């Protein structure tokens, strides 16, 4: 599923959203599609929401100027010793992680190797 929404705020600022559903992790055709979209549309921020999208989006954004922002909705299964996390939340290209609660934010703040990432929670502390 692909859908493009565009909202223009002023002559110098507009927001384009590509709603894209990933089929599987490490899919070369999806990575190529996302990379092509980033390059053609001069994307500044790539906001990724699920595991498949995160893995494919991070690979697609390599060597581009796009900043990667991830979403995390629950506190479980995040550990520095889990190798799969280095393809997702612990990847060096991740600029920020948007957390849906303060508990999720505290979980990321307590991890050893994530001091370089910005966190924000959708709820107040």
C-alpha positions as YAML, in Angstrom:
chain: A
units: angstrom
residues:
- id: 1
  name: UNK
  ca: [0.00, 0.00, 0.00]
- id: 2
  name: UNK
  ca: [1.34, 3.40, -0.98]
- id: 3
  name: UNK
  ca: [-0.30, 6.75, -0.43]
- id: 4
  name: UNK
  ca: [1.14, 10.25, -0.72]
- id: 5
  name: UNK
  ca: [-0.28, 13.14, 1.28]
- id: 6
  name: UNK
  ca: [0.99, 16.70, 0.98]
- id: 7
  name: UNK
  ca: [0.26, 19.75, 3.12]
- id: 8
  name: UNK
  ca: [1.70, 23.17, 2.29]
- id: 9
  name: UNK
  ca: [2.23, 25.52, 5.26]
- id: 10
  name: UNK
  ca: [3.90, 28.38, 3.39]
- id: 11
  name: UNK
  ca: [5.96, 28.99, 0.26]
- id: 12
  name: UNK
  ca: [9.06, 27.75, 2.01]
- id: 13
  name: UNK
  ca: [7.61, 24.89, 4.10]
- id: 14
  name: UNK
  ca: [5.58, 21.86, 3.15]
- id: 15
  name: UNK
  ca: [5.01, 18.43, 4.61]
- id: 16
  name: UNK
  ca: [4.86, 15.33, 2.43]
- id: 17
  name: UNK
  ca: [3.92, 11.98, 3.90]
- id: 18
  name: UNK
  ca: [4.44, 8.75, 2.05]
- id: 19
  name: UNK
  ca: [2.44, 6.01, 3.70]
- id: 20
  name: UNK
  ca: [4.16, 2.80, 2.71]
- id: 21
  name: UNK
  ca: [3.71, -0.70, 4.11]
- id: 22
  name: UNK
  ca: [6.81, -2.91, 4.19]
- id: 23
  name: UNK
  ca: [6.42, -6.57, 3.31]
- id: 24
  name: UNK
  ca: [9.55, -8.07, 4.82]
- id: 25
  name: UNK
  ca: [12.87, -7.13, 6.42]
- id: 26
  name: UNK
  ca: [16.00, -6.56, 4.29]
- id: 27
  name: UNK
  ca: [13.95, -6.47, 1.07]
- id: 28
  name: UNK
  ca: [16.19, -5.00, -1.65]
- id: 29
  name: UNK
  ca: [13.31, -3.78, -3.80]
- id: 30
  name: UNK
  ca: [11.70, -1.94, -0.88]
- id: 31
  name: UNK
  ca: [15.03, -0.45, 0.18]
- id: 32
  name: UNK
  ca: [15.59, 0.74, -3.40]
- id: 33
  name: UNK
  ca: [12.06, 2.22, -3.54]
- id: 34
  name: UNK
  ca: [12.55, 4.14, -0.28]
- id: 35
  name: UNK
  ca: [16.04, 5.34, -1.30]
- id: 36
  name: UNK
  ca: [14.71, 6.51, -4.67]
- id: 37
  name: UNK
  ca: [11.91, 8.42, -2.92]
- id: 38
  name: UNK
  ca: [14.38, 10.03, -0.48]
- id: 39
  name: UNK
  ca: [16.67, 11.18, -3.29]
- id: 40
  name: UNK
  ca: [13.93, 12.37, -5.68]
- id: 41
  name: UNK
  ca: [11.98, 14.32, -3.06]
- id: 42
  name: UNK
  ca: [14.86, 15.75, -1.01]
- id: 43
  name: UNK
  ca: [13.59, 14.14, 2.22]
- id: 44
  name: UNK
  ca: [14.85, 15.70, 5.47]
- id: 45
  name: UNK
  ca: [13.23, 13.41, 8.04]
- id: 46
  name: UNK
  ca: [12.42, 9.72, 7.73]
- id: 47
  name: UNK
  ca: [9.94, 8.70, 10.47]
- id: 48
  name: UNK
  ca: [9.66, 4.93, 10.83]
- id: 49
  name: UNK
  ca: [7.09, 3.07, 12.91]
- id: 50
  name: UNK
  ca: [7.48, -0.72, 12.80]
- id: 51
  name: UNK
  ca: [10.27, -3.28, 12.74]
- id: 52
  name: UNK
  ca: [10.20, -3.98, 9.00]
- id: 53
  name: UNK
  ca: [10.01, -0.29, 8.10]
- id: 54
  name: UNK
  ca: [12.82, 0.55, 10.53]
- id: 55
  name: UNK
  ca: [15.24, -2.00, 9.10]
- id: 56
  name: UNK
  ca: [14.45, -1.16, 5.45]
- id: 57
  name: UNK
  ca: [14.32, 2.60, 6.07]
- id: 58
  name: UNK
  ca: [17.68, 2.73, 7.86]
- id: 59
  name: UNK
  ca: [19.31, 0.81, 5.03]
- id: 60
  name: UNK
  ca: [17.65, 3.08, 2.44]
- id: 61
  name: UNK
  ca: [18.74, 6.29, 4.18]
- id: 62
  name: UNK
  ca: [22.44, 5.37, 4.21]
- id: 63
  name: UNK
  ca: [24.62, 8.12, 2.72]
- id: 64
  name: UNK
  ca: [21.69, 10.55, 2.42]
- id: 65
  name: UNK
  ca: [21.01, 13.70, 4.42]
- id: 66
  name: UNK
  ca: [17.75, 12.31, 5.82]
- id: 67
  name: UNK
  ca: [17.58, 12.19, 9.63]
- id: 68
  name: UNK
  ca: [16.04, 9.00, 11.00]
- id: 69
  name: UNK
  ca: [13.36, 9.22, 13.69]
- id: 70
  name: UNK
  ca: [11.94, 6.00, 15.15]
- id: 71
  name: UNK
  ca: [8.79, 5.28, 17.14]
- id: 72
  name: UNK
  ca: [8.65, 2.88, 20.08]
- id: 73
  name: UNK
  ca: [5.34, 1.96, 21.68]
- id: 74
  name: UNK
  ca: [6.20, -0.45, 24.51]
- id: 75
  name: UNK
  ca: [9.00, -1.17, 26.94]
- id: 76
  name: UNK
  ca: [9.82, -4.83, 26.28]
- id: 77
  name: UNK
  ca: [12.60, -6.54, 24.37]
- id: 78
  name: UNK
  ca: [15.18, -3.72, 24.24]
- id: 79
  name: UNK
  ca: [18.60, -4.88, 25.43]
- id: 80
  name: UNK
  ca: [22.12, -3.76, 24.50]
- id: 81
  name: UNK
  ca: [23.23, -7.39, 24.19]
- id: 82
  name: UNK
  ca: [20.59, -8.24, 21.54]
- id: 83
  name: UNK
  ca: [22.32, -8.12, 18.12]
- id: 84
  name: UNK
  ca: [19.09, -7.37, 16.24]
- id: 85
  name: UNK
  ca: [18.76, -4.05, 18.08]
- id: 86
  name: UNK
  ca: [21.83, -2.77, 16.24]
- id: 87
  name: UNK
  ca: [19.85, -2.98, 12.98]
- id: 88
  name: UNK
  ca: [17.09, -0.91, 14.59]
- id: 89
  name: UNK
  ca: [17.13, 1.29, 17.68]
- id: 90
  name: UNK
  ca: [20.87, 1.11, 18.39]
- id: 91
  name: UNK
  ca: [21.91, 1.84, 14.79]
- id: 92
  name: UNK
  ca: [24.35, 4.78, 14.61]
- id: 93
  name: UNK
  ca: [22.20, 6.58, 11.99]
- id: 94
  name: UNK
  ca: [19.23, 7.00, 14.34]
- id: 95
  name: UNK
  ca: [18.87, 10.66, 15.31]
- id: 96
  name: UNK
  ca: [15.85, 10.40, 17.63]
- id: 97
  name: UNK
  ca: [13.38, 7.97, 19.14]
- id: 98
  name: UNK
  ca: [9.80, 9.03, 19.81]
- id: 99
  name: UNK
  ca: [8.41, 7.11, 22.79]
- id: 100
  name: UNK
  ca: [4.72, 6.78, 23.59]
- id: 101
  name: UNK
  ca: [5.27, 6.94, 27.36]
- id: 102
  name: UNK
  ca: [7.73, 8.07, 29.97]
- id: 103
  name: UNK
  ca: [8.45, 4.43, 30.84]
- id: 104
  name: UNK
  ca: [9.68, 3.71, 27.32]
- id: 105
  name: UNK
  ca: [11.80, 6.86, 27.41]
- id: 106
  name: UNK
  ca: [13.40, 5.78, 30.71]
- id: 107
  name: UNK
  ca: [14.13, 2.33, 29.27]
- id: 108
  name: UNK
  ca: [16.12, 3.87, 26.40]
- id: 109
  name: UNK
  ca: [17.86, 6.34, 28.71]
- id: 110
  name: UNK
  ca: [19.04, 3.45, 30.89]
- id: 111
  name: UNK
  ca: [20.68, 1.60, 27.98]
- id: 112
  name: UNK
  ca: [24.44, 1.80, 27.94]
- id: 113
  name: UNK
  ca: [25.12, 2.74, 24.32]
- id: 114
  name: UNK
  ca: [22.30, 5.17, 23.56]
- id: 115
  name: UNK
  ca: [23.55, 8.41, 25.09]
- id: 116
  name: UNK
  ca: [23.81, 10.08, 21.64]
- id: 117
  name: UNK
  ca: [20.12, 9.75, 20.71]
- id: 118
  name: UNK
  ca: [17.39, 12.32, 21.46]
- id: 119
  name: UNK
  ca: [14.26, 10.98, 23.13]
- id: 120
  name: UNK
  ca: [10.81, 12.44, 23.42]
- id: 121
  name: UNK
  ca: [7.73, 10.99, 25.02]
- id: 122
  name: UNK
  ca: [4.17, 11.66, 23.96]
- id: 123
  name: UNK
  ca: [3.10, 11.93, 27.62]
- id: 124
  name: UNK
  ca: [4.38, 14.40, 30.17]
- id: 125
  name: UNK
  ca: [6.71, 13.47, 33.02]
...
